[in-house]
Amino acid sequence: MAVYLNTNKPLENYKNLYRSKYFVDKSLLIEKLSEVIETSDKYVCVTRPRRFGKSSALNMVGAYYSKAVDSKEIFDTLNISKSETYIEHLNKYNVINISFNEIPDNMKTYEEYINNIINELKKELVDSFDIKDICNSDSLKRIIEKSQEKFIFVLDEWDYIFTNNLFLENQNNFLEFLRNLLKDQSYVALVYMTGVLPIKKYSSGSALNMFDEFTFLKDRTFDEYFGFTEDEVKMLCNKNKNISFKELESWYNGYLTAKGVKVYNPRSVVKALQNNYCESYWTNTGAMDEVAEYLKYNTLEIRDDVIEMVSGEEIDIIIDEEFRAGQGVPRTKEEIYSAMIVLGFLSYYDGYLKIPNKELMKEFEKALKDKSFGYVSEILESSKRMLKATVNGDTKTVEEILHDVHNSEIPILQYNDENSLSCVLTLAYLSARDTYRIEREEKTGKGYADFAFHPRRKNDTAFIVELKKDEIPEVAINQIRKKEYVEKFRKENEDKKILAVAICYDSKRKEHSCKIEEI
């Protein structure tokens, strides 16, 4: 069986996806690709974080175009079958499919790695097209030309050696290999290339400057085909009555396309539906370790920003350029954040940076719990005590914890602006996110509650927190009663205890006071 040329592997992989319970039809991606076949726009590079459906789309593309298979039975049932060009391109092309992450263990050098691909592909070309007039000096490009055929190149994880820091001294050679193989070659009908990192740029441009790049930050063409849209997640929820869309949304919502469309990480959504349980399914621990290093040494005040984001705030920052393959260690704050966006740790839209969802929030919390973070790890640990003290009506402990958080060495918690008190509260109740859905400024009754804690477990106590500066707690308690904040909770928690929690800060005495009443 062929390894690279006209292999049936993409079809077999796509069949497995197609048969899965939580399959989502993204086949109209093919219609857009067919528009650029054998045009000057035939070089397409799509980059996204891991687990955003790049390989699934790549298998779909190979399965549709390859003349080595008959995939009509599958694609007849998909949205692409309604396209005017559907039959014109179905199973009509020679497809060269290369996954650059497939490196045999016995290959230790770049030369062994790239020559293995070249030699295997040469052999498959010679055998498939019965090429006779060949000599040892013929390059891969020359062999392809001798076939007198047109090819679609489907290239997966093009940036693998960059993201894994392999063959550092030969990475530019790899870019030249791709350029020589693909650029301005008459045998190229289409190149569809995917990876995590955008293409490396030189001062004079790029070795691969023939590609149109569609990146996480700037793609307005293929954006809806990578990641599940909100409507698609709702559709999948209809196949599983054990998990509500609201629960999936609270865990996995938060990424936005360049056009502002909400997208969800497909792997996390599917895993939650398969397991009937929402949790963090993030497994890219190596990259998170790098992020933790930035936090540990507070590089360029990155940790201060992350603490603010963990507390629920957004960071106002302009990021114009994406972190790219072969760029080296990011050095400026913008480069560090760009790398974190590209890797999927942060969400960026319209000049605002944030931690996208609860799943990623858990990963940042995990990183910040390291004892080397001092006050931060202590705050996270004490947040467990804060929740317990609140539901037990232990106002003294609540006041002590708030005092400790406020007096930490974290600049954003020094009450320099109107959001600081909310940040303190968010961090103080951080562990409550595990068992509560926490809403800020929630519409309820006749107004907006500062913080509403909705229990995820039926036996936990619901509570409302109202914040006041330079007021007594009774004022906050009376506001909760007068504006009937509790009414929404009554519908959700019939016959259950609901607490009104007043937290006040006296700016002259620099002290917190707390009052907790059942309501």
Coordinates of C-alpha atoms in Angstrom, one line a residue:
M1 CA 0.0 0.0 0.0
A2 CA 1.3 3.5 -0.9
V3 CA 2.5 5.7 1.9
Y4 CA 2.3 9.1 0.3
L5 CA 0.9 8.8 -3.3
N6 CA -2.8 8.0 -3.9
T7 CA -3.1 6.3 -0.6
N8 CA -6.5 5.2 0.8
K9 CA -5.5 6.2 4.3
P10 CA -7.4 9.6 4.3
L11 CA -10.6 7.9 3.2
E12 CA -10.3 5.2 5.9
N13 CA -9.7 7.8 8.6
Y14 CA -12.6 9.9 7.3
K15 CA -14.9 6.9 7.4
N16 CA -14.2 6.5 11.0
L17 CA -15.0 10.1 11.7
Y18 CA -18.1 10.0 9.5
R19 CA -19.4 6.9 11.4
S20 CA -19.0 8.6 14.8
K21 CA -22.0 9.7 16.8
Y22 CA -20.9 13.3 17.1
F23 CA -19.9 13.8 13.5
V24 CA -20.2 17.4 12.2
D25 CA -20.4 18.1 8.4
K26 CA -17.7 20.5 7.4
S27 CA -17.6 19.5 3.8
L28 CA -18.3 22.9 2.3
L29 CA -14.6 23.6 3.0
I30 CA -14.1 21.6 -0.2
E31 CA -16.1 24.0 -2.3
K32 CA -13.8 26.8 -1.3
L33 CA -10.7 24.8 -2.2
S34 CA -12.1 23.7 -5.5
E35 CA -12.5 27.4 -6.5
V36 CA -8.7 27.9 -6.4
I37 CA -7.6 24.6 -8.1
E38 CA -5.1 25.4 -10.9
T39 CA -5.3 29.2 -10.3
S40 CA -2.7 31.6 -8.9
D41 CA -4.4 31.1 -5.5
K42 CA -3.8 27.4 -5.3
Y43 CA -1.5 27.6 -2.3
V44 CA -3.5 27.4 0.9
C45 CA -2.1 27.2 4.4
V46 CA -4.5 26.9 7.4
T47 CA -3.1 27.2 10.9
R48 CA -5.0 26.6 14.1
P49 CA -4.3 25.4 17.7
R50 CA -4.2 21.6 18.2
R51 CA -7.5 19.8 18.5
F52 CA -9.4 22.3 16.3
G53 CA -10.2 19.7 13.5
K54 CA -7.2 20.3 11.2
S55 CA -6.4 16.7 10.6
S56 CA -10.1 15.7 10.3
A57 CA -10.5 18.3 7.5
L58 CA -7.2 17.2 5.9
N59 CA -8.5 13.6 5.7
M60 CA -11.8 14.8 4.3
V61 CA -9.9 16.7 1.6
G62 CA -7.7 13.7 0.7
A63 CA -10.7 11.4 0.6
Y64 CA -12.7 13.7 -1.7
Y65 CA -10.1 14.5 -4.3
S66 CA -8.2 11.3 -4.6
K67 CA -8.7 9.2 -7.7
A68 CA -7.3 6.2 -5.9
V69 CA -10.6 5.7 -4.0
D70 CA -14.4 5.8 -4.5
S71 CA -15.8 8.1 -1.8
K72 CA -19.0 9.1 -3.6
E73 CA -21.2 7.1 -1.2
I74 CA -20.1 9.2 1.8
F75 CA -19.9 12.6 0.1
D76 CA -23.4 12.2 -1.5
T77 CA -24.8 12.5 2.0
L78 CA -22.9 15.7 2.9
N79 CA -23.4 19.4 2.2
I80 CA -20.7 19.4 -0.5
S81 CA -23.0 17.2 -2.7
K82 CA -25.2 20.3 -3.3
S83 CA -22.3 22.3 -4.8
E84 CA -22.3 22.9 -8.6
T85 CA -18.7 21.6 -8.8
Y86 CA -19.3 18.6 -6.7
I87 CA -19.0 15.9 -9.4
E88 CA -16.4 17.8 -11.4
H89 CA -13.7 17.3 -8.7
L90 CA -14.9 14.2 -6.9
N91 CA -12.1 11.5 -7.0
K92 CA -10.4 13.1 -10.0
Y93 CA -6.9 13.9 -8.8
N94 CA -3.6 12.3 -7.9
V95 CA -3.1 13.2 -4.3
I96 CA 0.2 13.3 -2.5
N97 CA -0.5 13.1 1.2
I98 CA 2.4 13.8 3.7
S99 CA 2.2 14.0 7.5
F100 CA 5.5 15.6 8.5
N101 CA 5.1 14.5 12.1
E102 CA 5.7 10.8 11.2
I103 CA 9.4 10.4 12.0
P104 CA 10.6 6.8 12.6
D105 CA 12.5 6.3 15.8
N106 CA 15.7 5.2 14.0
M107 CA 16.0 8.6 12.1
K108 CA 18.1 10.9 14.2
T109 CA 19.1 13.6 11.6
Y110 CA 17.3 15.9 9.3
E111 CA 18.9 14.3 6.2
E112 CA 17.5 10.9 7.3
Y113 CA 14.1 12.4 7.9
I114 CA 13.7 14.3 4.6
N115 CA 15.5 11.7 2.5
N116 CA 13.1 9.0 3.8
I117 CA 10.2 11.0 2.5
I118 CA 11.9 11.9 -0.8
N119 CA 13.0 8.3 -1.6
E120 CA 9.7 6.7 -0.7
L121 CA 7.8 9.2 -2.8
K122 CA 10.1 8.7 -5.7
K123 CA 9.6 5.0 -5.6
E124 CA 5.8 5.3 -5.5
L125 CA 5.8 7.7 -8.4
V126 CA 8.0 5.5 -10.6
D127 CA 5.9 2.4 -9.8
S128 CA 2.6 4.1 -10.2
F129 CA 3.3 5.9 -13.5
D130 CA 5.8 3.4 -14.9
I131 CA 8.5 6.0 -15.4
K132 CA 11.4 4.5 -17.4
D133 CA 13.9 7.1 -18.2
I134 CA 15.2 7.8 -14.7
C135 CA 18.7 8.2 -13.3
N136 CA 20.2 8.4 -9.8
S137 CA 20.7 12.2 -10.0
D138 CA 17.0 12.9 -10.7
S139 CA 15.5 15.0 -8.0
L140 CA 12.0 14.4 -6.6
K141 CA 10.8 17.4 -8.6
R142 CA 12.2 15.9 -11.8
I143 CA 10.5 12.6 -11.2
I144 CA 7.2 14.3 -10.6
E145 CA 7.6 16.2 -13.9
K146 CA 8.3 13.0 -15.7
S147 CA 5.0 11.6 -14.7
Q148 CA 3.3 14.3 -16.8
E149 CA 0.4 14.3 -14.3
K150 CA -1.2 17.0 -12.1
F151 CA -1.2 16.6 -8.3
I152 CA -3.0 17.9 -5.2
F153 CA -0.6 18.1 -2.3
V154 CA -2.2 17.6 1.2
L155 CA 0.4 18.4 3.8
D156 CA -0.3 17.9 7.5
E157 CA 1.7 19.3 10.5
W158 CA 4.0 21.2 8.1
D159 CA 5.5 22.9 11.2
Y160 CA 6.2 19.8 13.3
I161 CA 10.0 20.2 13.4
F162 CA 9.5 23.8 14.5
T163 CA 7.0 23.2 17.3
N164 CA 9.1 20.4 18.6
N165 CA 12.5 22.1 18.2
L166 CA 13.9 19.4 16.0
F167 CA 16.7 19.7 13.5
L168 CA 17.3 23.4 14.5
E169 CA 20.2 23.9 12.2
N170 CA 18.3 22.5 9.2
Q171 CA 14.9 24.2 9.6
N172 CA 15.6 26.7 6.8
N173 CA 16.6 23.8 4.6
F174 CA 13.1 22.3 5.2
L175 CA 11.5 25.6 4.1
E176 CA 13.7 25.5 0.9
F177 CA 12.7 21.9 0.3
L178 CA 9.0 22.9 0.3
R179 CA 9.6 25.9 -1.8
N180 CA 11.6 24.0 -4.5
L181 CA 9.0 21.2 -4.5
L182 CA 5.9 23.4 -4.8
K183 CA 6.5 27.0 -6.0
D184 CA 5.7 27.7 -9.6
Q185 CA 5.5 24.1 -10.6
S186 CA 3.2 23.1 -13.4
Y187 CA 2.4 19.8 -11.8
V188 CA 0.8 21.5 -8.8
A189 CA -3.0 21.7 -9.0
L190 CA -3.5 22.6 -5.4
V191 CA -1.6 22.6 -2.1
Y192 CA -3.6 22.4 1.1
M193 CA -1.2 22.7 4.1
T194 CA -2.1 22.7 7.8
G195 CA -0.2 23.2 11.1
V196 CA -0.2 25.1 14.3
L197 CA 2.3 27.9 13.5
P198 CA 2.1 30.4 10.7
I199 CA 4.9 30.4 8.1
K200 CA 8.2 31.8 9.1
K201 CA 8.9 35.2 7.6
Y202 CA 12.3 36.6 6.6
S203 CA 13.2 40.3 6.3
S204 CA 12.8 39.9 2.6
G205 CA 9.5 38.0 2.8
S206 CA 9.3 34.2 3.1
A207 CA 10.6 31.1 1.4
L208 CA 7.0 30.1 1.1
N209 CA 5.5 33.4 0.1
M210 CA 3.3 31.8 -2.5
F211 CA 1.0 30.6 0.2
D212 CA -2.2 32.4 1.3
E213 CA -2.3 32.0 5.0
F214 CA -5.5 31.6 7.0
T215 CA -4.5 31.9 10.7
F216 CA -6.4 31.9 14.0
L217 CA -6.2 35.6 14.3
K218 CA -7.0 36.7 10.8
D219 CA -8.9 34.0 8.9
R220 CA -12.2 35.3 7.5
T221 CA -12.5 32.6 4.8
F222 CA -12.3 29.2 6.4
D223 CA -13.0 30.2 10.0
E224 CA -16.3 28.3 10.4
Y225 CA -14.7 25.0 9.2
F226 CA -12.3 24.8 12.2
G227 CA -13.9 24.4 15.6
F228 CA -17.5 23.8 16.2
T229 CA -19.9 26.8 15.9
E230 CA -22.5 27.4 18.6
D231 CA -25.3 26.0 16.4
E232 CA -23.2 22.8 15.8
V233 CA -22.7 22.3 19.5
K234 CA -26.4 22.8 20.1
M235 CA -27.1 20.2 17.4
L236 CA -24.7 17.7 19.1
C237 CA -26.4 18.3 22.5
N238 CA -29.6 17.0 21.0
K239 CA -27.9 13.6 20.6
N240 CA -27.1 13.5 24.3
K241 CA -29.6 14.4 26.9
N242 CA -27.2 13.9 29.8
I243 CA -25.4 17.2 29.2
S244 CA -27.1 20.5 28.5
F245 CA -25.8 23.1 26.1
K246 CA -25.5 25.5 29.0
E247 CA -23.1 23.3 30.7
L248 CA -21.0 22.8 27.6
E249 CA -21.1 26.5 27.0
S250 CA -19.8 27.3 30.5
W251 CA -16.8 25.0 30.0
Y252 CA -15.8 25.4 26.4
N253 CA -17.2 28.6 25.0
G254 CA -14.8 31.6 24.6
Y255 CA -12.9 31.5 21.3
L256 CA -13.9 34.0 18.6
T257 CA -13.0 34.0 14.9
A258 CA -11.7 37.1 13.2
K259 CA -15.3 37.8 12.3
G260 CA -16.5 37.5 15.9
V261 CA -18.2 34.1 15.5
K262 CA -18.1 31.8 18.6
V263 CA -16.2 28.5 18.1
Y264 CA -15.6 25.6 20.4
N265 CA -12.7 23.2 20.6
P266 CA -14.1 20.1 18.9
R267 CA -12.1 17.5 20.9
S268 CA -13.2 18.9 24.2
V269 CA -16.9 19.1 23.2
V270 CA -16.9 15.5 21.8
K271 CA -15.0 14.1 24.8
A272 CA -17.5 15.7 27.2
L273 CA -20.4 14.3 25.2
Q274 CA -18.8 10.8 25.0
N275 CA -18.1 10.8 28.8
N276 CA -21.3 12.5 29.9
Y277 CA -19.0 14.8 31.9
C278 CA -17.5 18.3 31.5
E279 CA -13.9 18.7 32.6
S280 CA -10.6 19.9 31.2
Y281 CA -9.6 17.6 28.3
W282 CA -6.5 19.7 27.6
T283 CA -3.6 17.4 27.1
N284 CA -0.9 19.7 25.5
T285 CA 1.1 19.8 28.7
G286 CA 4.4 20.6 27.1
A287 CA 3.3 23.9 25.8
M288 CA 1.6 24.7 29.2
D289 CA 4.9 24.1 30.9
E290 CA 6.4 26.9 28.7
V291 CA 3.6 29.2 29.7
A292 CA 4.2 28.4 33.4
E293 CA 7.8 29.5 33.0
Y294 CA 6.6 32.9 31.8
L295 CA 4.3 33.1 34.8
K296 CA 6.9 31.9 37.3
Y297 CA 9.4 34.5 36.5
N298 CA 6.8 37.2 35.8
T299 CA 8.4 37.9 32.4
L300 CA 7.4 41.4 31.4
E301 CA 4.7 41.4 34.1
I302 CA 2.9 38.5 32.3
R303 CA 1.9 36.9 35.6
D304 CA 0.2 40.1 36.7
D305 CA -1.9 40.1 33.5
V306 CA -2.7 36.4 33.9
I307 CA -3.9 36.9 37.4
E308 CA -6.2 39.6 36.2
M309 CA -7.5 37.3 33.5
V310 CA -7.9 34.5 36.0
S311 CA -10.1 36.9 38.0
G312 CA -12.3 37.3 35.0
E313 CA -10.9 40.5 33.5
E314 CA -9.7 41.2 29.9
I315 CA -6.4 42.7 29.0
D316 CA -6.4 45.7 26.6
I317 CA -3.6 45.1 24.1
I318 CA -3.0 45.3 20.4
I319 CA -1.5 42.2 18.8
D320 CA -0.8 42.7 15.1
E321 CA 1.6 39.9 14.3
E322 CA 1.3 36.2 15.0
F323 CA 4.0 34.0 16.5
R324 CA 5.6 32.1 13.6
A325 CA 7.5 28.9 12.9
G326 CA 11.2 29.2 13.6
Q327 CA 10.8 32.6 15.3
G328 CA 12.7 31.5 18.4
V329 CA 11.9 32.3 22.0
P330 CA 9.3 35.1 22.2
R331 CA 10.8 38.1 23.8
T332 CA 8.3 40.9 23.9
K333 CA 5.0 40.8 25.8
E334 CA 3.2 40.9 22.4
E335 CA 5.2 38.0 21.1
I336 CA 4.5 35.9 24.3
Y337 CA 0.8 36.6 24.1
S338 CA 0.8 35.9 20.3
A339 CA 2.4 32.5 21.0
M340 CA -0.2 31.7 23.7
I341 CA -3.0 32.7 21.3
V342 CA -1.6 30.5 18.5
L343 CA -1.3 27.6 20.9
G344 CA -4.9 28.1 22.0
F345 CA -4.3 29.1 25.6
L346 CA -5.7 32.6 25.2
S347 CA -8.5 34.1 23.1
Y348 CA -8.1 37.5 21.3
Y349 CA -10.7 39.6 19.6
D350 CA -11.0 43.3 18.9
G351 CA -8.0 44.3 21.0
Y352 CA -8.9 42.4 24.1
L353 CA -7.1 39.3 25.4
K354 CA -8.7 36.8 27.8
I355 CA -8.7 33.2 29.1
P356 CA -11.3 31.7 26.8
N357 CA -13.2 29.4 29.0
K358 CA -13.4 27.3 32.2
E359 CA -11.3 24.5 30.6
L360 CA -8.3 26.7 30.0
M361 CA -9.0 28.6 33.3
K362 CA -8.4 25.3 35.1
E363 CA -5.0 24.9 33.3
F364 CA -3.9 28.4 34.4
E365 CA -5.1 27.8 37.9
K366 CA -3.1 24.6 38.0
A367 CA 0.0 26.4 36.8
L368 CA -0.5 29.2 39.4
K369 CA -0.8 26.7 42.3
D370 CA 2.9 26.0 42.1
K371 CA 4.5 27.0 45.4
S372 CA 7.0 29.2 43.6
F373 CA 4.2 31.7 42.9
G374 CA 4.1 32.6 46.6
Y375 CA 1.1 34.8 47.3
V376 CA -0.8 33.5 44.2
S377 CA -0.7 29.8 45.3
E378 CA -1.6 30.8 48.8
I379 CA -4.7 32.7 47.5
L380 CA -5.8 29.8 45.4
E381 CA -5.4 27.4 48.4
S382 CA -7.3 29.7 50.8
S383 CA -10.2 30.0 48.2
K384 CA -11.3 26.5 49.4
R385 CA -11.6 27.9 52.9
M386 CA -13.5 30.9 51.6
L387 CA -16.2 28.9 50.1
K388 CA -16.6 26.7 53.2
A389 CA -16.7 29.7 55.5
T390 CA -19.4 31.4 53.4
V391 CA -21.8 28.5 53.3
N392 CA -21.2 28.0 57.0
G393 CA -21.9 31.6 57.8
D394 CA -18.4 32.1 59.2
T395 CA -18.0 35.8 58.6
K396 CA -14.8 36.2 60.6
T397 CA -12.9 33.8 58.3
V398 CA -14.3 35.5 55.2
E399 CA -13.1 38.8 56.4
E400 CA -9.6 37.4 57.3
I401 CA -9.2 35.8 53.9
L402 CA -10.3 39.0 52.1
H403 CA -7.8 41.0 54.2
D404 CA -5.0 38.6 53.2
V405 CA -5.8 38.7 49.5
H406 CA -6.0 42.5 49.5
N407 CA -2.7 42.8 51.3
S408 CA -0.9 40.5 48.9
E409 CA 1.9 41.7 46.7
I410 CA -0.3 41.5 43.6
P411 CA -0.6 45.0 42.1
I412 CA -4.1 44.6 40.6
L413 CA -5.6 43.7 44.0
Q414 CA -4.7 47.0 45.7
Y415 CA -8.0 48.6 44.8
N416 CA -6.6 51.0 42.3
D417 CA -9.8 51.1 40.3
E418 CA -13.4 50.1 40.5
N419 CA -12.8 46.6 39.3
S420 CA -10.3 45.7 41.9
L421 CA -12.8 44.7 44.6
S422 CA -14.5 42.3 42.1
C423 CA -11.0 40.9 41.2
V424 CA -10.4 40.2 44.9
L425 CA -13.7 38.5 45.2
T426 CA -13.2 36.4 42.1
L427 CA -9.8 35.1 43.3
A428 CA -11.0 34.6 46.9
Y429 CA -13.8 32.3 45.5
L430 CA -11.7 30.7 42.8
S431 CA -12.2 27.1 43.9
A432 CA -15.9 27.6 43.9
R433 CA -15.8 27.4 40.1
D434 CA -15.5 23.6 40.5
T435 CA -18.9 23.2 42.0
Y436 CA -20.7 26.5 41.2
R437 CA -21.7 28.4 38.0
I438 CA -20.6 31.9 39.0
E439 CA -22.2 34.8 37.2
R440 CA -21.1 38.4 37.5
E441 CA -23.6 41.3 37.1
E442 CA -26.4 38.7 36.6
K443 CA -29.9 40.1 35.7
T444 CA -32.2 38.9 38.4
G445 CA -35.2 40.3 40.2
K446 CA -35.3 44.0 39.8
G447 CA -31.6 44.6 39.1
Y448 CA -28.2 43.1 38.7
A449 CA -26.5 41.0 41.4
D450 CA -22.8 41.6 41.7
F451 CA -22.1 37.8 42.0
A452 CA -24.5 34.9 41.8
F453 CA -23.4 31.4 42.8
H454 CA -25.5 28.7 41.2
P455 CA -24.7 25.3 42.6
R456 CA -24.0 22.5 40.1
R457 CA -24.7 19.8 42.8
K458 CA -28.2 19.5 44.2
N459 CA -27.1 19.6 47.8
D460 CA -24.9 22.7 47.7
T461 CA -26.1 26.1 49.0
A462 CA -26.9 28.9 46.5
F463 CA -25.8 32.4 47.4
I464 CA -25.7 36.0 46.2
V465 CA -22.8 38.3 46.9
E466 CA -23.3 42.1 46.9
L467 CA -20.2 44.3 47.1
K468 CA -20.1 47.8 48.6
K469 CA -17.4 50.3 49.2
D470 CA -17.6 52.6 52.2
E471 CA -21.0 51.3 53.2
I472 CA -22.1 49.0 56.0
P473 CA -23.1 45.4 55.3
E474 CA -26.8 46.0 56.1
V475 CA -27.1 48.3 53.1
A476 CA -26.0 45.5 50.8
I477 CA -28.3 42.9 52.5
N478 CA -31.2 45.3 52.1
Q479 CA -30.4 45.8 48.4
I480 CA -30.5 42.1 47.9
R481 CA -33.9 41.9 49.5
K482 CA -35.4 45.1 48.0
K483 CA -34.4 44.3 44.4
E484 CA -35.5 40.7 44.8
Y485 CA -32.3 39.1 43.6
V486 CA -33.3 35.9 45.2
E487 CA -36.4 35.3 42.9
K488 CA -34.4 33.7 40.1
F489 CA -32.8 31.4 42.7
R490 CA -36.1 30.4 44.1
K491 CA -37.1 28.9 40.7
E492 CA -33.9 26.9 40.5
N493 CA -33.6 25.9 44.2
E494 CA -37.2 25.3 45.5
D495 CA -37.3 24.7 49.2
K496 CA -33.5 25.1 49.4
K497 CA -31.5 27.5 51.6
I498 CA -30.3 30.6 49.8
L499 CA -27.8 33.0 51.4
A500 CA -27.4 36.7 51.0
V501 CA -23.7 37.7 51.5
A502 CA -22.8 41.3 52.0
I503 CA -19.1 42.2 51.6
C504 CA -18.0 45.8 52.2
Y505 CA -14.7 47.6 52.2
D506 CA -13.9 50.7 54.3
S507 CA -11.3 52.6 52.4
K508 CA -10.4 54.8 55.4
R509 CA -9.8 52.0 57.8
K510 CA -8.7 49.6 55.0
E511 CA -10.9 46.8 56.5
H512 CA -13.4 44.4 55.1
S513 CA -16.7 43.5 56.8
C514 CA -19.1 40.7 56.0
K515 CA -22.7 39.8 56.9
I516 CA -24.4 36.6 55.8
E517 CA -28.1 35.9 56.2
E518 CA -30.4 33.2 55.0
I519 CA -33.0 34.7 52.7

